[in-house]
């Protein structure tokens, strides 16, 4: 277990309210609604004429092919324009009730230290060799039919020499033999590893251990400490468990049951991005951030996949490892990546979707309402809010093992993330290029489908050719107040049972990804 301490950055933004009205009803109240979010990069706003939100479903909104053209069907366009025009008249009075946008930032509840919390050496204890080690049950959850389980091996593939890879393989065997009795430091020794014919340096040992821990979130009991020694021609490596063998077995069963429940509920036949989205939303619904782990050093579960999936409480490391573990059962490649934000250590995922790598920050996406502003980002976008620790390949041995006095923080492989196709807004947002009626038919049709399915959110992707700020303003904070018109048009459709509440609109904007999410609630 790598204890990389951090805090979830919670930022609340109070934004301009649309004091919307419905036909024949008085103006809705204009009390400010606060939308908790997890970003400093996007502008997060709460517009008070529409809806409070819940997580979107796993399928999300479906993007229409291409950008809506101005040559769209004249009949559909005329009908949509008429609907919007009628709705716009109903919101004329609301235009006079605008509240100017205000941004309010919340600082983390606890700022934690940023030193080396990855892996650390402890003094070897020869008495550990006399303890009895018992077998830990090596079992996994069932694999859902139609999906292939994959082992995450980004760390192993980073190791370039045969000796380090052999050590990695031996670790995989040793962690399933755990002592029944603890050491004086409270750890339970696993089976001792012997690397024959080589004296591994501490830097080499640390990288092999980091590679293993980063690839195997299912081995949640492995502590982030190690000891080692040499004989004439061998290196001895001792790893440790945080719990005894008996507890390992029962906890593995509990973890497998939770993984099975999550995977069984996942629909069959999903694309890679929809599998990723399902897992992201599953964690957002079932896990909460555990602030107590930031100050209570006795807690280890929130830093593990076990804490996120079984206890439903985690910090960023637990979220990231849980996402990686679930990804294995969904046939998705996932790696862990570490860095900082505001000087606080942080962990998130790299996801391979259709052959391209993206940054996914599940922790920052989990708020009172799911936030998609950190779903599949490029390097250039994520580094607006995150700094990334360097690859070990760029560091000296002294920098890796910390003997030069540095923090000894590093990543292993760092694949380039430049693709945008699987960014949430580009893949799932409804394309919008102007507010002149060109997109009305497409938006109303998509919003109507979302309302019929009682979706909790609805996203736009603002075309590159459009002015993002103008589109955002015209949707939620100034004339023509399109979002009010769109919702009014959908509510007025014959037989629309799920009436969107025009008294509670919340939205989040993401200029870097050209995305806007509208959160929906119903009467």
Coordinates of C-alpha atoms in Angstrom, one line a residue:
X1 CA 0.0 0.0 0.0
X2 CA 1.4 3.3 -1.0
X3 CA 0.4 6.0 1.5
X4 CA 0.4 9.1 -0.7
X5 CA -1.3 11.7 1.5
X6 CA -3.5 14.4 0.0
X7 CA -6.8 16.1 0.4
X8 CA -9.7 16.3 -1.9
X9 CA -10.0 19.9 -3.2
X10 CA -13.5 21.0 -2.7
X11 CA -14.4 24.3 -4.3
X12 CA -17.9 25.8 -4.2
X13 CA -19.0 28.3 -6.8
X14 CA -22.1 30.5 -6.4
X15 CA -23.1 31.9 -9.8
X16 CA -25.7 34.0 -11.4
X17 CA -29.3 32.9 -11.0
X18 CA -31.8 32.8 -13.7
X19 CA -35.0 33.8 -12.0
X20 CA -37.1 31.6 -14.2
X21 CA -40.9 31.4 -14.3
X22 CA -43.3 28.9 -15.8
X23 CA -46.4 29.8 -17.7
X24 CA -49.1 31.2 -15.4
X25 CA -46.9 30.8 -12.3
X26 CA -45.0 33.5 -10.2
X27 CA -41.3 33.8 -10.3
X28 CA -39.4 31.0 -8.5
X29 CA -37.4 31.9 -5.5
X30 CA -33.9 33.3 -6.1
X31 CA -32.1 32.1 -3.0
X32 CA -28.5 31.2 -3.9
X33 CA -27.8 27.5 -4.4
X34 CA -24.3 26.3 -3.8
X35 CA -23.0 23.5 -6.0
X36 CA -20.0 21.7 -4.5
X37 CA -17.4 20.9 -7.1
X38 CA -13.8 19.8 -7.3
X39 CA -12.0 22.1 -9.7
X40 CA -10.2 25.4 -9.9
X41 CA -9.9 25.1 -13.7
X42 CA -13.6 25.2 -14.8
X43 CA -16.1 27.8 -13.7
X44 CA -18.7 26.0 -11.7
X45 CA -22.0 27.8 -11.4
X46 CA -25.5 27.4 -10.0
X47 CA -28.3 29.0 -12.0
X48 CA -31.4 29.2 -10.1
X49 CA -34.0 28.7 -12.6
X50 CA -33.5 25.1 -13.2
X51 CA -32.5 22.1 -11.4
X52 CA -30.7 20.4 -8.5
X53 CA -28.9 17.3 -9.6
X54 CA -28.0 13.7 -9.0
X55 CA -25.5 11.5 -10.8
X56 CA -26.2 10.8 -14.5
X57 CA -27.0 7.3 -15.6
X58 CA -24.3 5.0 -17.0
X59 CA -25.3 5.7 -20.6
X60 CA -25.2 9.5 -20.3
X61 CA -26.3 11.7 -23.1
X62 CA -25.7 10.5 -26.6
X63 CA -23.9 12.8 -28.9
X64 CA -25.4 13.5 -32.3
X65 CA -23.1 12.8 -35.1
X66 CA -21.1 15.9 -36.1
X67 CA -22.0 19.5 -35.4
X68 CA -25.5 20.5 -36.1
X69 CA -25.6 22.3 -39.5
X70 CA -27.5 25.4 -40.3
X71 CA -29.1 23.5 -43.2
X72 CA -31.1 21.3 -40.8
X73 CA -34.6 20.4 -41.7
X74 CA -36.6 23.6 -42.0
X75 CA -39.7 21.9 -40.6
X76 CA -37.9 20.7 -37.5
X77 CA -36.1 24.0 -37.1
X78 CA -39.4 26.0 -37.5
X79 CA -41.1 23.8 -34.9
X80 CA -38.3 24.1 -32.5
X81 CA -37.9 27.8 -33.0
X82 CA -41.6 28.2 -32.3
X83 CA -41.3 26.2 -29.1
X84 CA -38.4 28.2 -28.0
X85 CA -40.0 31.5 -28.9
X86 CA -43.0 30.7 -26.9
X87 CA -40.9 29.7 -23.9
X88 CA -38.8 32.8 -24.2
X89 CA -41.8 35.0 -23.8
X90 CA -42.6 33.2 -20.6
X91 CA -39.2 34.1 -19.2
X92 CA -39.1 37.8 -20.2
X93 CA -39.8 38.8 -16.6
X94 CA -37.1 36.5 -15.4
X95 CA -34.5 38.4 -17.4
X96 CA -34.8 41.4 -15.1
X97 CA -34.0 39.3 -12.1
X98 CA -30.4 38.3 -13.0
X99 CA -28.0 37.9 -10.1
X100 CA -24.4 38.6 -11.1
X101 CA -22.0 35.7 -11.0
X102 CA -19.8 35.4 -8.0
X103 CA -17.0 32.8 -7.5
X104 CA -16.2 31.5 -4.0
X105 CA -13.3 29.2 -3.2
X106 CA -13.2 26.8 -0.3
X107 CA -9.8 25.7 0.9
X108 CA -9.1 22.1 2.0
X109 CA -10.2 21.3 5.5
X110 CA -6.7 20.0 6.3
X111 CA -3.5 20.7 4.5
X112 CA -1.2 17.6 4.8
X113 CA 2.5 17.1 4.5
X114 CA 3.9 16.5 1.1
X115 CA 7.0 14.4 2.0
X116 CA 7.8 10.9 0.7
X117 CA 4.9 8.6 1.7
X118 CA 5.3 6.1 -1.1
X119 CA 7.4 3.3 0.3
X120 CA 9.9 3.3 3.1
X121 CA 12.6 1.1 4.5
X122 CA 12.4 -0.2 8.0
X123 CA 15.0 -2.1 10.1
X124 CA 15.2 -5.8 9.4
X125 CA 14.1 -8.1 12.2
X126 CA 15.7 -11.5 12.0
X127 CA 13.1 -12.9 14.3
X128 CA 10.6 -12.6 11.5
X129 CA 12.2 -15.6 9.8
X130 CA 11.0 -17.9 12.7
X131 CA 7.4 -17.0 12.4
X132 CA 4.8 -19.4 10.8
X133 CA 3.4 -18.1 7.5
X134 CA 0.0 -19.3 6.4
X135 CA -1.5 -19.3 2.9
X136 CA -3.8 -16.5 1.9
X137 CA -6.6 -17.5 -0.4
X138 CA -5.8 -16.3 -3.9
X139 CA -9.2 -15.7 -5.3
X140 CA -10.9 -13.2 -7.5
X141 CA -14.5 -12.1 -8.2
X142 CA -16.4 -13.7 -11.1
X143 CA -15.9 -12.1 -14.5
X144 CA -19.1 -10.8 -16.2
X145 CA -20.0 -12.7 -19.3
X146 CA -19.0 -10.6 -22.4
X147 CA -16.1 -8.8 -20.8
X148 CA -12.5 -10.1 -20.4
X149 CA -10.6 -9.7 -17.2
X150 CA -7.2 -8.1 -17.8
X151 CA -4.2 -7.9 -15.4
X152 CA -2.9 -4.4 -15.0
X153 CA 0.8 -4.6 -15.9
X154 CA 1.9 -1.0 -16.6
X155 CA 4.4 -1.1 -13.7
X156 CA 5.8 -4.5 -14.7
X157 CA 6.3 -3.4 -18.3
X158 CA 8.2 -0.4 -17.1
X159 CA 10.8 -2.6 -15.5
X160 CA 13.4 -3.2 -18.2
X161 CA 15.8 -5.7 -16.6
X162 CA 15.2 -9.4 -16.0
X163 CA 16.3 -9.2 -12.3
X164 CA 13.7 -6.6 -11.4
X165 CA 11.0 -8.5 -13.3
X166 CA 12.0 -11.6 -11.4
X167 CA 11.7 -9.8 -8.1
X168 CA 8.2 -8.5 -9.2
X169 CA 7.1 -12.1 -9.9
X170 CA 8.5 -13.3 -6.6
X171 CA 6.5 -10.5 -4.8
X172 CA 3.4 -11.8 -6.4
X173 CA 4.0 -15.2 -4.8
X174 CA 5.2 -14.0 -1.4
X175 CA 2.3 -11.7 -0.6
X176 CA 0.0 -14.8 -0.4
X177 CA 1.9 -16.2 2.5
X178 CA 1.4 -14.1 5.6
X179 CA 2.5 -14.5 9.2
X180 CA 0.0 -15.1 12.0
X181 CA 2.1 -13.1 14.4
X182 CA 3.1 -9.4 14.1
X183 CA 6.5 -7.9 14.5
X184 CA 7.3 -5.4 17.2
X185 CA 6.2 -2.7 14.8
X186 CA 2.8 -4.3 14.3
X187 CA 3.4 -5.7 10.7
X188 CA 2.9 -9.2 9.6
X189 CA 5.8 -10.5 7.5
X190 CA 5.1 -12.1 4.2
X191 CA 7.3 -14.9 2.8
X192 CA 10.9 -13.6 2.5
X193 CA 12.2 -13.2 -1.1
X194 CA 15.6 -14.2 -2.2
X195 CA 17.1 -12.7 -5.3
X196 CA 19.9 -15.0 -6.3
X197 CA 23.1 -13.8 -7.9
X198 CA 22.5 -10.1 -7.6
X199 CA 22.9 -7.2 -5.1
X200 CA 19.9 -5.0 -5.9
X201 CA 20.3 -1.3 -5.0
X202 CA 17.7 0.4 -2.9
X203 CA 16.5 2.4 -5.9
X204 CA 16.0 -0.8 -7.8
X205 CA 14.1 -2.4 -4.9
X206 CA 11.9 0.7 -4.5
X207 CA 11.0 0.7 -8.2
X208 CA 10.2 -3.0 -8.3
X209 CA 8.0 -2.6 -5.2
X210 CA 6.3 0.5 -6.6
X211 CA 5.6 -1.3 -9.9
X212 CA 4.0 -4.2 -8.1
X213 CA 1.9 -2.1 -5.7
X214 CA 0.7 0.1 -8.6
X215 CA -0.3 -2.9 -10.7
X216 CA -2.1 -5.0 -8.0
X217 CA -4.9 -3.1 -6.2
X218 CA -6.4 -6.5 -5.2
X219 CA -3.4 -7.0 -2.9
X220 CA -4.8 -4.4 -0.5
X221 CA -3.0 -5.8 2.6
X222 CA 0.5 -5.1 1.5
X223 CA 2.1 -2.4 3.7
X224 CA 4.2 0.4 2.2
X225 CA 7.3 -0.7 4.1
X226 CA 10.1 -3.1 3.3
X227 CA 13.5 -4.3 4.7
X228 CA 16.3 -5.9 2.9
X229 CA 19.8 -7.3 3.3
X230 CA 22.6 -9.0 1.4
X231 CA 24.6 -12.2 1.5
X232 CA 27.7 -12.8 -0.6
X233 CA 25.7 -13.2 -3.8
X234 CA 22.1 -12.7 -2.9
X235 CA 19.6 -10.0 -2.0
X236 CA 17.0 -10.7 0.7
X237 CA 13.8 -8.7 0.6
X238 CA 11.2 -8.7 3.3
X239 CA 7.7 -7.3 2.8
X240 CA 4.8 -7.0 5.3
X241 CA 1.1 -7.2 5.6
X242 CA -1.0 -4.8 7.6
X243 CA -3.3 -7.6 8.8
X244 CA -2.8 -11.3 9.7
X245 CA -3.5 -14.2 7.3
X246 CA -7.0 -14.9 8.8
X247 CA -8.2 -11.4 8.3
X248 CA -6.8 -11.3 4.8
X249 CA -8.9 -14.3 3.8
X250 CA -12.2 -12.8 5.1
X251 CA -11.4 -9.4 3.7
X252 CA -10.6 -10.8 0.3
X253 CA -14.1 -12.5 0.3
X254 CA -15.7 -9.2 1.2
X255 CA -13.9 -7.3 -1.5
X256 CA -14.7 -9.9 -4.1
X257 CA -18.4 -9.7 -3.2
X258 CA -18.4 -5.9 -3.7
X259 CA -16.5 -6.2 -7.1
X260 CA -19.0 -8.9 -8.2
X261 CA -21.9 -6.7 -7.3
X262 CA -20.5 -3.7 -9.2
X263 CA -19.6 -5.8 -12.3
X264 CA -22.8 -7.8 -12.3
X265 CA -24.8 -4.6 -12.4
X266 CA -22.8 -3.3 -15.4
X267 CA -24.9 -3.6 -18.6
X268 CA -23.6 -6.0 -21.3
X269 CA -22.2 -4.8 -24.6
X270 CA -21.0 -1.3 -23.4
X271 CA -18.3 0.5 -25.4
X272 CA -15.0 1.2 -23.6
X273 CA -16.0 4.7 -22.7
X274 CA -19.4 3.6 -21.4
X275 CA -17.7 1.0 -19.2
X276 CA -15.4 3.6 -17.8
X277 CA -18.4 6.0 -17.3
X278 CA -20.3 3.3 -15.5
X279 CA -17.4 2.6 -13.1
X280 CA -16.9 6.3 -12.5
X281 CA -20.5 6.8 -11.6
X282 CA -20.6 3.6 -9.5
X283 CA -17.8 5.0 -7.3
X284 CA -19.4 8.4 -7.1
X285 CA -22.6 6.8 -5.9
X286 CA -21.1 4.3 -3.4
X287 CA -18.0 6.0 -2.0
X288 CA -17.5 9.2 0.1
X289 CA -14.3 11.1 0.8
X290 CA -12.8 10.1 4.2
X291 CA -11.4 13.3 5.8
X292 CA -10.5 11.5 9.0
X293 CA -7.8 9.5 7.2
X294 CA -5.9 12.8 6.6
X295 CA -5.1 13.1 10.3
X296 CA -5.5 9.6 11.8
X297 CA -2.3 7.8 10.8
X298 CA -3.7 4.5 12.1
X299 CA -6.1 4.3 9.2
X300 CA -5.0 2.4 6.1
X301 CA -8.2 1.2 4.5
X302 CA -9.1 4.6 2.9
X303 CA -5.9 4.4 0.9
X304 CA -6.8 1.0 -0.5
X305 CA -9.4 -0.3 -3.0
X306 CA -10.8 -2.2 0.0
X307 CA -11.8 1.1 1.7
X308 CA -13.5 2.5 -1.3
X309 CA -15.4 -0.6 -2.3
X310 CA -16.2 -2.4 1.0
X311 CA -16.3 0.5 3.5
X312 CA -17.5 3.1 1.0
X313 CA -14.9 5.6 2.4
X314 CA -11.6 6.6 0.8
X315 CA -9.1 9.3 0.0
X316 CA -7.8 9.8 -3.5
X317 CA -5.5 6.8 -3.4
X318 CA -8.4 4.5 -2.5
X319 CA -10.6 6.0 -5.2
X320 CA -7.8 5.5 -7.8
X321 CA -7.0 1.9 -6.8
X322 CA -10.7 1.0 -6.8
X323 CA -11.1 2.4 -10.2
X324 CA -8.1 0.5 -11.4
X325 CA -9.4 -2.8 -9.9
X326 CA -12.9 -2.4 -11.4
X327 CA -11.3 -1.5 -14.7
X328 CA -9.6 -4.9 -14.7
X329 CA -13.0 -6.6 -14.6
X330 CA -14.3 -4.3 -17.4
X331 CA -11.5 -5.1 -19.7
X332 CA -9.9 -1.6 -19.5
X333 CA -6.3 -0.7 -19.1
X334 CA -5.7 1.6 -16.2
X335 CA -2.6 3.0 -14.5
X336 CA -2.0 5.1 -11.4
X337 CA -0.4 8.5 -11.6
X338 CA 0.8 10.7 -8.8
X339 CA 1.5 14.4 -8.4
X340 CA 0.2 17.4 -6.5
X341 CA -2.3 20.2 -6.4
X342 CA -1.8 23.3 -4.3
X343 CA 1.2 21.6 -2.8
X344 CA -0.8 18.6 -1.6
X345 CA 0.0 15.1 -2.8
X346 CA -2.6 13.5 -5.1
X347 CA -3.3 10.3 -7.0
X348 CA -5.5 9.7 -10.0
X349 CA -5.8 7.3 -13.0
X350 CA -4.6 7.1 -16.6
X351 CA -7.2 5.2 -18.7
X352 CA -6.7 3.6 -22.1
X353 CA -9.8 4.1 -24.2
X354 CA -9.8 2.9 -27.7
X355 CA -6.0 2.9 -27.9
X356 CA -5.5 6.4 -26.4
X357 CA -4.5 7.4 -22.9
X358 CA -6.5 10.0 -20.8
X359 CA -6.4 11.4 -17.3
X360 CA -9.3 10.5 -15.1
X361 CA -9.7 12.0 -11.6
X362 CA -12.4 10.0 -9.9
X363 CA -11.9 11.8 -6.6
X364 CA -12.4 15.2 -8.0
X365 CA -15.4 13.9 -10.0
X366 CA -17.2 12.7 -6.8
X367 CA -19.1 15.6 -5.2
X368 CA -22.6 16.1 -4.0
X369 CA -23.4 15.8 -7.7
X370 CA -21.0 14.0 -10.2
X371 CA -18.6 16.4 -11.9
X372 CA -17.4 15.4 -15.4
X373 CA -14.8 18.1 -15.8
X374 CA -12.0 15.7 -15.0
X375 CA -13.2 12.8 -17.1
X376 CA -10.6 11.9 -19.8
X377 CA -8.4 14.9 -20.0
X378 CA -5.3 15.6 -22.1
X379 CA -1.9 16.4 -20.5
X380 CA -2.3 20.1 -21.4
X381 CA -5.7 20.4 -19.7
X382 CA -5.0 18.3 -16.5
X383 CA -1.8 20.3 -15.8
X384 CA -3.8 23.4 -15.4
X385 CA -4.9 22.0 -12.0
X386 CA -2.5 19.1 -11.3
X387 CA 1.3 18.9 -11.3
X388 CA 2.7 15.5 -12.3
X389 CA 5.7 13.9 -10.5
X390 CA 8.5 13.0 -13.0
X391 CA 9.1 9.6 -14.5
X392 CA 11.7 7.6 -12.7
X393 CA 13.5 7.3 -16.0
X394 CA 14.5 11.0 -15.7
X395 CA 15.8 10.7 -12.1
X396 CA 19.1 9.5 -10.6
X397 CA 19.2 6.5 -8.2
X398 CA 19.8 9.0 -5.3
X399 CA 16.7 10.9 -6.3
X400 CA 14.6 7.7 -6.4
X401 CA 15.7 6.3 -3.1
X402 CA 15.8 9.7 -1.4
X403 CA 19.4 9.7 -0.3
X404 CA 20.0 13.1 -1.9
X405 CA 17.4 14.5 0.5
X406 CA 14.6 14.9 -2.0
X407 CA 11.1 13.8 -1.5
X408 CA 11.7 10.7 -3.7
X409 CA 8.4 11.0 -5.5
X410 CA 8.1 9.7 -9.0
X411 CA 5.9 7.9 -11.5
X412 CA 6.9 5.0 -13.6
X413 CA 5.5 5.0 -17.2
X414 CA 4.0 8.3 -18.3
X415 CA 2.3 7.7 -21.7
X416 CA 1.4 10.8 -23.6
X417 CA -2.3 12.0 -23.3
X418 CA -3.1 14.1 -26.3
X419 CA -6.4 12.6 -27.7
X420 CA -9.7 14.3 -27.1
X421 CA -12.2 11.8 -28.6
X422 CA -13.1 10.2 -25.3
X423 CA -13.3 13.4 -23.3
X424 CA -16.7 13.4 -21.6
X425 CA -18.1 16.5 -23.2
X426 CA -16.9 15.7 -26.7
X427 CA -18.1 12.1 -26.5
X428 CA -21.3 12.6 -24.6
X429 CA -22.3 16.3 -24.9
X430 CA -24.9 17.6 -27.3
X431 CA -23.1 19.7 -29.8
X432 CA -24.1 23.3 -29.9
X433 CA -22.6 25.9 -32.3
X434 CA -24.9 29.0 -31.8
X435 CA -28.0 30.2 -30.1
X436 CA -29.8 31.4 -33.2
X437 CA -32.1 28.5 -33.6
X438 CA -29.7 26.2 -35.6
X439 CA -29.4 23.8 -32.7
X440 CA -32.9 24.1 -31.2
X441 CA -34.3 20.9 -32.7
X442 CA -31.3 18.8 -31.7
X443 CA -31.2 20.1 -28.2
X444 CA -34.9 19.8 -27.5
X445 CA -35.0 16.3 -28.9
X446 CA -32.0 15.2 -26.7
X447 CA -33.3 17.0 -23.6
X448 CA -36.7 15.5 -24.1
X449 CA -35.2 12.0 -24.2
X450 CA -33.2 12.8 -21.1
X451 CA -36.4 13.9 -19.3
X452 CA -38.4 10.8 -20.4
X453 CA -35.6 8.7 -18.9
X454 CA -35.4 10.9 -15.9
X455 CA -31.7 11.6 -16.4
X456 CA -30.0 13.6 -13.7
X457 CA -27.8 15.7 -16.0
X458 CA -27.5 16.9 -19.5
X459 CA -24.3 18.1 -21.1
X460 CA -23.4 20.4 -24.1
X461 CA -20.2 20.4 -26.1
X462 CA -19.6 23.9 -27.5
X463 CA -18.2 23.7 -31.0
X464 CA -14.7 25.0 -31.6
X465 CA -16.1 27.5 -34.1
X466 CA -18.3 29.2 -31.4
X467 CA -17.4 31.7 -28.7
X468 CA -17.7 29.6 -25.5
X469 CA -18.4 32.5 -23.2
X470 CA -21.1 33.8 -25.4
X471 CA -22.8 30.4 -25.6
X472 CA -22.6 29.9 -21.9
X473 CA -23.9 33.4 -21.2
X474 CA -26.8 33.0 -23.6
X475 CA -27.7 29.7 -22.2
X476 CA -27.9 30.6 -18.5
X477 CA -27.3 34.2 -17.6
X478 CA -28.3 36.6 -20.3
X479 CA -30.7 36.9 -23.3
X480 CA -31.9 34.7 -24.9
X481 CA -31.8 32.5 -21.8
X482 CA -31.9 29.4 -23.9
X483 CA -31.8 26.8 -21.2
X484 CA -35.0 28.1 -19.7
X485 CA -36.6 28.1 -23.2
X486 CA -35.4 24.6 -23.9
X487 CA -36.7 23.2 -20.6
X488 CA -40.0 25.0 -21.0
X489 CA -40.4 23.5 -24.5
X490 CA -39.7 20.0 -23.2
X491 CA -42.1 20.5 -20.3
X492 CA -44.9 21.6 -22.6
X493 CA -44.6 18.5 -24.8
X494 CA -47.8 16.4 -24.9
X495 CA -47.6 13.5 -22.5
X496 CA -44.4 14.6 -20.8
X497 CA -44.8 13.0 -17.4
X498 CA -41.4 13.9 -16.0
X499 CA -41.7 17.7 -15.6
X500 CA -38.2 19.3 -15.1
X501 CA -38.3 21.7 -12.1
X502 CA -37.7 25.2 -13.5
X503 CA -37.2 26.5 -10.0
X504 CA -33.8 24.8 -9.6
X505 CA -31.2 25.0 -12.3
X506 CA -27.6 24.2 -11.6
X507 CA -24.8 24.1 -14.1
X508 CA -21.1 23.6 -14.4
X509 CA -19.0 25.0 -17.1
X510 CA -15.6 23.7 -18.3
X511 CA -14.0 26.1 -20.8
X512 CA -10.9 24.0 -21.2
X513 CA -12.9 21.1 -22.5
X514 CA -15.7 23.3 -24.0
X515 CA -18.3 21.6 -21.9
X516 CA -21.4 22.7 -20.0
X517 CA -23.4 20.4 -17.7
X518 CA -26.9 21.2 -16.7
X519 CA -28.2 19.3 -13.7
X520 CA -31.8 18.2 -13.7
X521 CA -34.4 17.5 -11.0
X522 CA -38.1 16.8 -11.4
X523 CA -41.3 17.8 -9.8

